[in-house]
């Protein structure tokens, strides 16, 4: 939205002198910072580290499954590896990554605030996250944990010999980090909007972030106390969830999924947040049905609390409750469908610039559609019976988590990279990488749908008794190799851009939004003066834009060729 | 809107943090933030209350007999103590609004005394349970007669299932224990607040909001006990 | 920004008498709930006397909680936003209690072999070799822990 | 169904699978339809409205309630239709008919104990009749398990402390995978085996044979077979011959040897004389008998000795050998299902050295599945 900034001299030049990156250089100035942008970068580094570890575990799993009788690992090690993969990816990456990196960086910028409401709490939440993450890692190094990320009792509480207690306490602490982040966002969005920034002028990113925070705040404590009870059981040998004293193991699943289903939306809603921004800004068009998209986020958050039971159709849950959960699961599919169609409609008659973030967004749309639709198989109680806990489920949630969240994460990273670092990367390589990720991803996970439908159970180390599954596993492993390349490449070319990339300027994409009104990288206090918002959100005019674009492109290409810039930038 | 404040100007008010425009916005943010945090706490205890409800509903008689070992009088005294501490806390907040420093310190100290009284009584309650081997785990009492006396028998037959009684005590220690942890945390927070008032720190003296936030937390702890008391101490005999 | 905040620093100072009255009410309610618990209340409609007893105790507890929330925590005088967030926690808690829907619509009873021994020792701590004859026909005598 | 070496669908071998597959394929069709719409739409728009192309961008649309309602209501209705079919299928899977064959399943780390209603027990292999509804009543001894037969499209959690149920009617004879599909610890992936769907007649015979396809023999019967097979009767007849002494009634008689020593013809002597006949040659005979060391298995020798002991007397036909210990027939003749379960439960508690499969080291073919391979 082209908010009117009261002009006060040359914005860009002022920011050249001091921005949040170069204002101080000591390590202490980073580790004790209250600046939401610096904390976002701390999160970027730390979540990337955990993502890297989780990916190594994923690679090991895929390698091990190429042979029906395993390749290098013992069953016990394999179980620890897949548990580590799940725990690291879910609790230290997916739940945290987009809210803590992009949310932290962008929420104040997008609403025209100087910082989040509680900067010290924000820093504390990073320390909680690191403490939790360190404990989780320590648990995995000193003994490992072999319960899967779901910690189903009574296996986790009475039988497993791993470092379950340490890992659970790590998750507990990391959980509080997401709660505090959520509190910070809610208060900031409610109380710190710039003058004129009404609710319906908020970018859709903020709406989705608000919905995410809502679930973080209200669902996380349930899993925290549930996991704490598992520790209680392990420590005092006191079965709360196992039947020796009359407890019920299924109760654990109820409480666990009461968090973990909303957690799925905690992972995917931020992805919606990013994709809404990308589609609007690269189609140079106001999001179609802004209100519908905004409220569908809240609807997903609300309904997300009512569908946990669809994870438990075969767990001896009551048949009637299963049917109710199945019905609500079908209802929750509708808001997601609304979003998809609205994004498509936004592209219609747009002025689409196929730059790398948009390629990621388009890939997201296609992959998430498949991920969402296969959810229908699992939401219908009858069809879920055969498919639950098979590779079909594995493929489904990877389509949502990797194909959805991860692609949106990459798209967002490319989109806001110039804002975060002040440098442009090579868009050509980035586009090639988007294609690599798309191909690798589908090759990895599509065969898993089929092998799951054939009946390959998840969390299986061996399948020598069913060698017919092998072909699909080999395809999947091949795809994972390609996908791995797609994750490694950005680390190189984005890092390279820090040193060789051209200066980005405040608004390299020609995007709308308060974050693009300030310099890149932004100054510590975000805006030199508090912006006053007067225009509507995503206030593009495709027709006049089109004419202006053609001239801009011509101008930029001419300048680039004069400077000898070698990235392929003539994509518009 | 009207207030366009330059960022370099942090205002005349040193209690105002740089990210806020004015003290009103800051106060509002703090109160809303505290409530959002308390809604987290509601869910935190709520899950335990749910587990309690489920097991209680399934094992009514066993839970009833197990609860007979709890002392209603001590529970009622503890409830009164906590209610009174809530009152002194709210008076501390009121004094903070009226900027009566010594009153604030006095009321806060009374609150801490109440909290400690609560913990002392809780200590005696816990020790009587532990003395009778009613702590959950491997050493749980096996002799129903020794633990619950005549209550454990109905028409000459053993009426209590000691497994379910153990489940009851697991929940009793778990829930009241978690509540006690909150009380201890509350004492520490109040002590820190008292220190700030004693040294006349501007962060608390200029505005009552920090005191109010501690107050909200303390009332929440009271709130939890208001439900724990009837659920654990005042069980009706299944009839 | 200031436009959206209701300036709460024009705060409402509640008189001491209100607080004192609340405290007295709270203590009276506490005594009432202890007193009510000493009776076995009669069944009302579909609810058994036990349930009625418990309902009374919980209604009194809720009344006390409302008093604390409204007066002591000052929600009566706070912004709509704060009120919404006060409600949110409790509303979500009601959703959590939806889990009860499962237990009320299915058979929920433990099989005998799974309960700990009558002497109180946990079954998992008994030696493996011990073979206990079936208590009744449905008893599976499953071994609990290796 | 398969495409070259890529199988595309699991076998459809139960009534539930027959009801399941149409719903599944309907969902596949629905998914393909919407995926194609979205992918085609996105790609088409991306090309058509790419910046710089001359396309009609006039009168852009930002809000359109009818359109929004269209793509709210159509997916909702389609979803509700699929929900209906899914639920109908679910109710069918969850409601066993009255006249079920009852089988009991106990899951434990990491194997399945299965008990048929007449007391026949087996591990990791489930034999079921084709065409007759079968209901499994299941419970776990330790952690959560799940009993999963992909070819039948049935799966159900096996929970400690509580019975759960699963039913199906097999429609095609054959062997199908059986998996534990709830993570249950180290050897989770090896906790499985196979389901053998048999012709009802074969199944009845299998049941009455105590869990074997052919009636088991007594040791003496087996010995007689071997006696005939290796042609002992060529030399050892009813009377002493020139070549060999008679074996009739030889058991527990004192034998005098060529070197003057003597021994009582006990089990050990008989065994020795079969596998190393020249150690003790009965006085009056030469070294004419073949050495059977390495020619006969220990089991054969045992059976042979048993037969020699009763030579000349009528052979008992009651099976005394336990060829397949897991399927050992029991003396229980149940009057109702629960007493059968109780009686078998007592047996389930007796120490069973083979009950837990050996820990796998290196080679994959060791373990529960391989051990049970000969169970058919």
Short mmCIF file of C-alpha atoms in Angstrom, two decimals, chain A residues 161-562:
data_model
loop_
_atom_site.label_atom_id
_atom_site.label_comp_id
_atom_site.label_asym_id
_atom_site.label_seq_id
_atom_site.Cartn_x
_atom_site.Cartn_y
_atom_site.Cartn_z
CA UNK A 161 15.11 -46.62 27.00
CA UNK A 162 16.24 -43.50 25.19
CA UNK A 163 16.75 -39.98 26.50
CA UNK A 164 13.03 -39.32 26.25
CA UNK A 165 12.97 -37.16 29.36
CA UNK A 166 15.67 -34.80 28.18
CA UNK A 167 14.19 -34.42 24.72
CA UNK A 168 10.71 -33.82 26.08
CA UNK A 169 11.97 -31.12 28.43
CA UNK A 170 13.71 -29.57 25.43
CA UNK A 171 10.43 -29.58 23.51
CA UNK A 172 8.65 -28.16 26.54
CA UNK A 173 11.04 -25.21 26.72
CA UNK A 174 11.00 -24.68 22.95
CA UNK A 175 7.21 -24.76 23.19
CA UNK A 176 7.26 -21.83 25.56
CA UNK A 177 9.37 -19.96 23.08
CA UNK A 178 6.59 -20.26 20.49
CA UNK A 179 4.00 -19.22 23.08
CA UNK A 180 5.91 -16.04 23.92
CA UNK A 181 6.41 -15.30 20.24
CA UNK A 182 2.67 -15.68 19.76
CA UNK A 183 1.89 -13.36 22.67
CA UNK A 184 4.23 -10.80 21.21
CA UNK A 185 2.59 -10.92 17.79
CA UNK A 186 -0.95 -10.71 19.14
CA UNK A 187 -0.21 -7.68 21.28
CA UNK A 188 1.80 -6.03 18.54
CA UNK A 189 -0.88 -6.53 15.92
CA UNK A 190 -3.58 -5.32 18.25
CA UNK A 191 -1.84 -2.36 19.75
CA UNK A 192 1.00 -1.12 17.61
CA UNK A 193 -0.48 -0.52 14.18
CA UNK A 194 0.47 2.76 12.54
CA UNK A 195 -2.16 5.48 12.32
CA UNK A 196 -4.54 4.72 9.51
CA UNK A 197 -3.60 1.03 9.47
CA UNK A 198 -7.07 -0.36 10.00
CA UNK A 199 -7.70 -4.12 10.24
CA UNK A 200 -8.73 -4.32 6.62
CA UNK A 201 -5.69 -2.45 5.43
CA UNK A 202 -3.44 -5.06 7.01
CA UNK A 203 -1.47 -7.19 4.59
CA UNK A 204 -2.75 -10.78 4.53
CA UNK A 205 0.58 -11.82 5.99
CA UNK A 206 -0.46 -10.15 9.23
CA UNK A 207 -3.87 -11.82 9.25
CA UNK A 208 -2.35 -15.24 8.85
CA UNK A 209 0.28 -14.46 11.47
CA UNK A 210 -2.45 -13.44 13.88
CA UNK A 211 -4.30 -16.72 13.29
CA UNK A 212 -1.05 -18.60 13.80
CA UNK A 213 -0.36 -16.82 17.06
CA UNK A 214 -3.83 -17.63 18.27
CA UNK A 215 -3.16 -21.33 17.89
CA UNK A 216 0.33 -21.10 19.32
CA UNK A 217 -1.01 -19.48 22.45
CA UNK A 218 -4.01 -21.68 23.03
CA UNK A 219 -2.80 -25.09 21.85
CA UNK A 220 0.85 -25.29 22.85
CA UNK A 221 0.23 -25.37 26.63
CA UNK A 222 -1.84 -28.54 26.21
CA UNK A 223 1.00 -30.48 24.65
CA UNK A 224 3.40 -28.94 27.16
CA UNK A 225 1.49 -30.35 30.11
CA UNK A 226 0.87 -33.65 28.33
CA UNK A 227 4.56 -34.18 27.63
CA UNK A 228 5.33 -33.09 31.17
CA UNK A 229 3.04 -35.87 32.36
CA UNK A 230 5.01 -38.34 30.26
CA UNK A 231 8.13 -37.19 32.09
CA UNK A 232 6.21 -37.55 35.38
CA UNK A 233 5.36 -41.11 34.36
CA UNK A 234 8.92 -41.94 33.41
CA UNK A 235 10.45 -40.40 36.50
CA UNK A 236 8.08 -41.71 39.15
CA UNK A 237 7.07 -44.87 37.26
CA UNK A 238 3.57 -43.62 37.62
CA UNK A 239 1.20 -44.55 34.84
CA UNK A 240 -1.15 -41.69 34.10
CA UNK A 241 -1.55 -42.81 30.49
CA UNK A 242 -1.03 -46.53 30.78
CA UNK A 243 -3.62 -48.97 31.94
CA UNK A 244 -1.89 -50.52 34.94
CA UNK A 245 -3.60 -48.08 37.28
CA UNK A 246 -6.64 -47.57 35.12
CA UNK A 247 -5.22 -44.87 32.89
CA UNK A 248 -5.93 -44.71 29.20
CA UNK A 249 -3.22 -44.62 26.51
CA UNK A 250 -5.70 -43.18 24.04
CA UNK A 251 -6.12 -40.14 26.30
CA UNK A 252 -2.53 -39.21 25.54
CA UNK A 253 -3.32 -39.25 21.84
CA UNK A 254 -6.34 -37.00 22.37
CA UNK A 255 -4.31 -34.44 24.27
CA UNK A 256 -1.32 -34.73 21.97
CA UNK A 257 -3.36 -34.21 18.82
CA UNK A 258 -5.33 -31.43 20.45
CA UNK A 259 -2.09 -29.54 20.09
CA UNK A 260 -0.55 -31.27 17.15
CA UNK A 261 -3.37 -30.83 14.75
CA UNK A 262 -3.47 -27.07 15.31
CA UNK A 263 0.32 -27.32 15.09
CA UNK A 264 -0.11 -28.49 11.51
CA UNK A 265 -1.87 -25.20 10.87
CA UNK A 266 0.79 -23.37 12.85
CA UNK A 267 3.12 -24.73 10.19
CA UNK A 268 0.99 -24.07 7.10
CA UNK A 269 -0.75 -20.76 7.91
CA UNK A 270 2.51 -18.79 7.85
CA UNK A 271 3.12 -20.35 4.45
CA UNK A 272 -0.27 -19.00 3.33
CA UNK A 273 0.84 -15.69 4.77
CA UNK A 274 3.91 -15.57 2.56
CA UNK A 275 2.18 -16.86 -0.55
CA UNK A 276 -0.54 -14.21 -0.29
CA UNK A 277 2.14 -11.54 -0.33
CA UNK A 278 4.01 -13.13 -3.21
CA UNK A 279 0.97 -13.64 -5.41
CA UNK A 280 -0.35 -10.15 -4.86
CA UNK A 281 2.95 -8.41 -5.37
CA UNK A 282 4.13 -10.38 -8.38
CA UNK A 283 0.74 -10.33 -10.07
CA UNK A 284 0.73 -6.61 -9.35
CA UNK A 285 -2.86 -6.85 -8.39
CA UNK A 286 -4.87 -6.56 -5.24
CA UNK A 287 -5.58 -10.01 -3.74
CA UNK A 288 -8.91 -11.23 -5.03
CA UNK A 289 -11.42 -11.51 -2.21
CA UNK A 290 -9.21 -9.98 0.46
CA UNK A 291 -11.87 -10.45 3.13
CA UNK A 292 -12.42 -14.07 2.26
CA UNK A 293 -8.72 -14.84 2.39
CA UNK A 294 -8.32 -12.96 5.66
CA UNK A 295 -11.24 -14.65 7.37
CA UNK A 296 -10.40 -18.05 5.95
CA UNK A 297 -7.18 -17.83 8.00
CA UNK A 298 -9.21 -17.26 11.14
CA UNK A 299 -11.67 -19.99 10.12
CA UNK A 300 -8.82 -22.43 9.69
CA UNK A 301 -7.49 -21.44 13.10
CA UNK A 302 -10.89 -21.90 14.71
CA UNK A 303 -11.86 -25.15 12.99
CA UNK A 304 -8.30 -26.40 13.47
CA UNK A 305 -9.12 -26.88 17.14
CA UNK A 306 -11.99 -29.21 16.35
CA UNK A 307 -10.47 -31.87 14.13
CA UNK A 308 -7.76 -33.53 16.21
CA UNK A 309 -9.65 -36.79 16.29
CA UNK A 310 -9.07 -37.52 12.60
CA UNK A 311 -5.61 -38.74 13.56
CA UNK A 312 -7.20 -41.41 15.69
CA UNK A 313 -9.68 -43.27 13.50
CA UNK A 314 -8.03 -46.62 14.18
CA UNK A 315 -6.89 -45.92 17.72
CA UNK A 316 -10.04 -47.39 19.30
CA UNK A 317 -11.71 -44.03 19.52
CA UNK A 318 -15.49 -44.07 19.59
CA UNK A 319 -17.05 -44.60 16.18
CA UNK A 320 -19.48 -41.71 16.63
CA UNK A 321 -16.79 -39.25 17.59
CA UNK A 322 -14.77 -40.39 14.57
CA UNK A 323 -17.68 -39.53 12.31
CA UNK A 324 -18.02 -36.08 13.86
CA UNK A 325 -14.31 -35.42 13.44
CA UNK A 326 -14.47 -36.64 9.87
CA UNK A 327 -17.27 -34.18 9.12
CA UNK A 328 -15.44 -31.21 10.65
CA UNK A 329 -12.28 -32.24 8.79
CA UNK A 330 -14.19 -31.91 5.55
CA UNK A 331 -15.41 -28.48 6.63
CA UNK A 332 -11.88 -27.30 7.36
CA UNK A 333 -10.89 -28.18 3.81
CA UNK A 334 -13.17 -25.45 2.51
CA UNK A 335 -11.23 -22.39 3.77
CA UNK A 336 -8.09 -23.82 2.19
CA UNK A 337 -9.95 -24.30 -1.10
CA UNK A 338 -11.14 -20.68 -0.88
CA UNK A 339 -7.56 -19.51 -0.52
CA UNK A 340 -6.34 -21.52 -3.50
CA UNK A 341 -9.09 -20.27 -5.79
CA UNK A 342 -8.66 -16.69 -4.64
CA UNK A 343 -4.95 -16.82 -5.37
CA UNK A 344 -5.73 -18.17 -8.83
CA UNK A 345 -8.26 -15.43 -9.40
CA UNK A 346 -5.66 -12.88 -8.33
CA UNK A 347 -3.39 -14.05 -11.11
CA UNK A 348 -6.23 -13.65 -13.61
CA UNK A 349 -5.81 -10.35 -15.45
CA UNK A 350 -2.72 -9.61 -13.41
CA UNK A 351 0.56 -8.33 -14.69
CA UNK A 352 2.58 -11.31 -13.60
CA UNK A 353 6.32 -11.00 -13.15
CA UNK A 354 7.82 -14.45 -13.20
CA UNK A 355 10.69 -13.70 -10.86
CA UNK A 356 12.04 -16.37 -8.55
CA UNK A 357 9.72 -15.73 -5.55
CA UNK A 358 6.72 -16.01 -7.89
CA UNK A 359 8.02 -19.28 -9.29
CA UNK A 360 8.15 -20.62 -5.75
CA UNK A 361 4.63 -19.34 -5.14
CA UNK A 362 3.32 -21.06 -8.28
CA UNK A 363 5.07 -24.28 -7.28
CA UNK A 364 3.50 -23.92 -3.86
CA UNK A 365 0.03 -23.59 -5.37
CA UNK A 366 0.40 -26.76 -7.39
CA UNK A 367 1.98 -28.86 -4.66
CA UNK A 368 -0.24 -27.65 -1.88
CA UNK A 369 -3.30 -28.49 -3.96
CA UNK A 370 -2.16 -32.09 -4.17
CA UNK A 371 -1.28 -32.07 -0.47
CA UNK A 372 -4.66 -30.67 0.46
CA UNK A 373 -6.64 -33.00 -1.78
CA UNK A 374 -4.91 -36.11 -0.50
CA UNK A 375 -5.95 -34.90 2.92
CA UNK A 376 -9.49 -35.76 1.85
CA UNK A 377 -8.51 -39.45 1.69
CA UNK A 378 -7.36 -39.24 5.28
CA UNK A 379 -10.21 -37.09 6.51
CA UNK A 380 -12.82 -39.60 5.38
CA UNK A 381 -12.96 -42.09 8.21
CA UNK A 382 -13.57 -45.04 5.90
CA UNK A 383 -10.68 -44.49 3.52
CA UNK A 384 -8.38 -43.49 6.36
CA UNK A 385 -8.62 -46.98 7.86
CA UNK A 386 -6.43 -48.47 5.15
CA UNK A 387 -4.16 -45.47 4.61
CA UNK A 388 -3.47 -44.26 8.11
CA UNK A 389 0.11 -44.59 9.28
CA UNK A 390 1.24 -45.76 5.86
CA UNK A 391 3.52 -43.92 3.46
CA UNK A 392 0.40 -42.32 2.03
CA UNK A 393 0.23 -40.25 5.20
CA UNK A 394 3.94 -39.59 5.03
CA UNK A 395 3.59 -38.35 1.47
CA UNK A 396 0.51 -36.29 2.35
CA UNK A 397 2.06 -34.36 5.17
CA UNK A 398 5.31 -33.88 3.32
CA UNK A 399 3.32 -32.40 0.45
CA UNK A 400 1.87 -29.97 2.96
CA UNK A 401 4.95 -29.43 5.15
CA UNK A 402 7.77 -29.56 2.62
CA UNK A 403 5.93 -28.70 -0.56
CA UNK A 404 3.84 -26.14 1.27
CA UNK A 405 5.74 -24.66 4.14
CA UNK A 406 9.23 -25.23 2.80
CA UNK A 407 8.50 -23.81 -0.65
CA UNK A 408 6.78 -20.79 0.86
CA UNK A 409 9.74 -20.40 3.19
CA UNK A 410 12.14 -20.39 0.24
CA UNK A 411 9.88 -18.04 -1.71
CA UNK A 412 9.71 -15.68 1.24
CA UNK A 413 13.44 -15.91 1.80
CA UNK A 414 14.08 -14.88 -1.79
CA UNK A 415 11.43 -12.18 -1.72
CA UNK A 416 12.56 -10.46 1.47
CA UNK A 417 16.27 -11.25 1.10
CA UNK A 418 17.00 -7.81 -0.38
CA UNK A 419 15.06 -6.24 2.48
CA UNK A 420 16.89 -8.28 5.09
CA UNK A 421 20.39 -7.92 3.68
CA UNK A 422 20.16 -4.99 1.32
CA UNK A 423 21.63 -7.09 -1.49
CA UNK A 424 20.12 -8.58 -4.63
CA UNK A 425 20.86 -12.17 -5.57
CA UNK A 426 20.99 -13.65 -9.02
CA UNK A 427 17.41 -14.22 -10.02
CA UNK A 428 18.34 -16.62 -12.82
CA UNK A 429 19.97 -19.18 -10.55
CA UNK A 430 17.13 -18.76 -8.09
CA UNK A 431 14.59 -19.64 -10.77
CA UNK A 432 16.57 -22.70 -11.83
CA UNK A 433 16.70 -23.71 -8.19
CA UNK A 434 12.94 -23.36 -7.85
CA UNK A 435 12.52 -25.81 -10.71
CA UNK A 436 15.04 -28.21 -9.15
CA UNK A 437 13.14 -28.12 -5.86
CA UNK A 438 9.83 -28.67 -7.62
CA UNK A 439 11.07 -31.66 -9.63
CA UNK A 440 13.04 -33.17 -6.77
CA UNK A 441 10.16 -32.76 -4.40
CA UNK A 442 7.63 -34.48 -6.60
CA UNK A 443 10.01 -37.28 -7.44
CA UNK A 444 10.64 -37.83 -3.74
CA UNK A 445 7.14 -37.81 -2.41
CA UNK A 446 4.78 -38.80 -5.20
CA UNK A 447 5.98 -42.45 -5.23
CA UNK A 448 5.27 -42.52 -1.52
CA UNK A 449 1.57 -42.01 -2.20
CA UNK A 450 1.55 -45.16 -4.30
CA UNK A 451 3.67 -47.23 -1.98
CA UNK A 452 1.46 -46.15 0.90
CA UNK A 453 -1.66 -47.12 -1.00
CA UNK A 454 0.01 -50.50 -1.57
CA UNK A 455 0.30 -50.82 2.19
CA UNK A 456 3.85 -49.87 3.13
CA UNK A 457 3.66 -48.86 6.81
CA UNK A 458 5.55 -45.80 7.96
CA UNK A 459 8.43 -46.07 10.43
CA UNK A 460 9.44 -49.41 8.93
CA UNK A 461 13.12 -50.15 8.74
CA UNK A 462 12.82 -53.35 6.71
CA UNK A 463 10.45 -54.45 4.01
CA UNK A 464 12.27 -57.57 2.82
CA UNK A 465 8.98 -59.42 3.20
CA UNK A 466 7.45 -57.07 0.64
CA UNK A 467 10.10 -56.45 -2.02
CA UNK A 468 7.49 -55.06 -4.40
CA UNK A 469 7.84 -51.73 -2.58
CA UNK A 470 11.47 -51.30 -3.49
CA UNK A 471 11.09 -49.62 -6.86
CA UNK A 472 9.16 -46.76 -5.33
CA UNK A 473 11.63 -46.35 -2.51
CA UNK A 474 14.49 -46.07 -4.96
CA UNK A 475 12.61 -43.42 -6.93
CA UNK A 476 11.96 -41.57 -3.73
CA UNK A 477 15.61 -41.67 -2.72
CA UNK A 478 16.65 -40.38 -6.13
CA UNK A 479 14.22 -37.51 -5.77
CA UNK A 480 15.53 -36.77 -2.30
CA UNK A 481 18.99 -36.35 -3.75
CA UNK A 482 17.70 -33.78 -6.22
CA UNK A 483 15.69 -32.09 -3.50
CA UNK A 484 18.75 -31.95 -1.26
CA UNK A 485 20.61 -30.15 -4.05
CA UNK A 486 17.71 -27.70 -4.25
CA UNK A 487 18.13 -26.92 -0.55
CA UNK A 488 21.91 -26.60 -0.66
CA UNK A 489 22.12 -24.31 -3.69
CA UNK A 490 20.34 -21.31 -2.10
CA UNK A 491 22.74 -21.46 0.82
CA UNK A 492 25.53 -20.80 -1.67
CA UNK A 493 24.06 -18.23 -4.01
CA UNK A 494 22.32 -16.29 -1.26
CA UNK A 495 25.52 -16.17 0.77
CA UNK A 496 27.41 -15.16 -2.37
CA UNK A 497 24.98 -12.29 -2.91
CA UNK A 498 26.06 -10.80 0.42
CA UNK A 499 29.46 -10.11 -1.10
CA UNK A 500 28.84 -9.77 -4.82
CA UNK A 501 25.18 -8.86 -5.12
CA UNK A 502 24.22 -5.38 -6.27
CA UNK A 503 22.65 -2.99 -3.77
CA UNK A 504 18.95 -3.66 -3.70
CA UNK A 505 17.51 -0.28 -2.85
CA UNK A 506 14.36 0.13 -0.78
CA UNK A 507 12.01 -1.62 -3.17
CA UNK A 508 13.70 -3.89 -5.72
CA UNK A 509 10.52 -5.79 -6.64
CA UNK A 510 8.35 -2.73 -7.05
CA UNK A 511 6.17 -4.21 -4.35
CA UNK A 512 3.60 -2.51 -2.17
CA UNK A 513 3.64 -2.64 1.58
CA UNK A 514 5.04 -0.61 4.43
CA UNK A 515 8.15 -2.76 4.65
CA UNK A 516 9.18 -1.56 1.20
CA UNK A 517 8.80 2.08 2.14
CA UNK A 518 11.81 2.04 4.38
CA UNK A 519 15.37 1.53 3.31
CA UNK A 520 17.02 -1.87 2.77
CA UNK A 521 18.24 -2.94 5.23
CA UNK A 522 15.92 -0.96 7.47
CA UNK A 523 17.28 1.30 10.19
CA UNK A 524 17.11 0.06 13.77
CA UNK A 525 13.88 1.91 14.45
CA UNK A 526 12.40 0.70 11.14
CA UNK A 527 11.01 4.01 9.97
CA UNK A 528 12.61 7.38 10.23
CA UNK A 529 9.17 8.72 10.96
CA UNK A 530 6.00 6.96 11.94
CA UNK A 531 4.18 6.30 8.68
CA UNK A 532 0.58 7.26 8.26
CA UNK A 533 -1.40 4.87 6.12
CA UNK A 534 -3.96 6.40 3.81
CA UNK A 535 -4.29 3.90 0.99
CA UNK A 536 -5.81 0.49 0.79
CA UNK A 537 -3.68 -2.63 0.92
CA UNK A 538 -2.12 -3.99 -2.33
CA UNK A 539 -3.13 -0.85 -4.14
CA UNK A 540 -1.91 -1.83 -7.59
CA UNK A 541 -3.24 -0.75 -10.93
CA UNK A 542 -2.37 -3.49 -13.42
CA UNK A 543 -3.19 -1.49 -16.51
CA UNK A 544 -1.06 1.55 -15.88
CA UNK A 545 1.49 -0.68 -14.20
CA UNK A 546 1.84 -2.58 -17.39
CA UNK A 547 2.85 0.49 -19.36
CA UNK A 548 5.21 1.65 -16.64
CA UNK A 549 6.72 -1.81 -16.31
CA UNK A 550 7.70 -1.99 -19.93
CA UNK A 551 9.58 1.28 -19.60
CA UNK A 552 11.20 0.25 -16.30
CA UNK A 553 12.40 -3.04 -17.66
CA UNK A 554 13.91 -1.36 -20.66
CA UNK A 555 15.61 1.17 -18.43
CA UNK A 556 16.97 -1.44 -16.04
CA UNK A 557 18.23 -3.74 -18.76
CA UNK A 558 20.06 -0.86 -20.34
CA UNK A 559 21.64 0.08 -17.01
CA UNK A 560 22.53 -3.50 -16.21
CA UNK A 561 24.18 -4.07 -19.55
CA UNK A 562 26.19 -0.94 -19.06
#
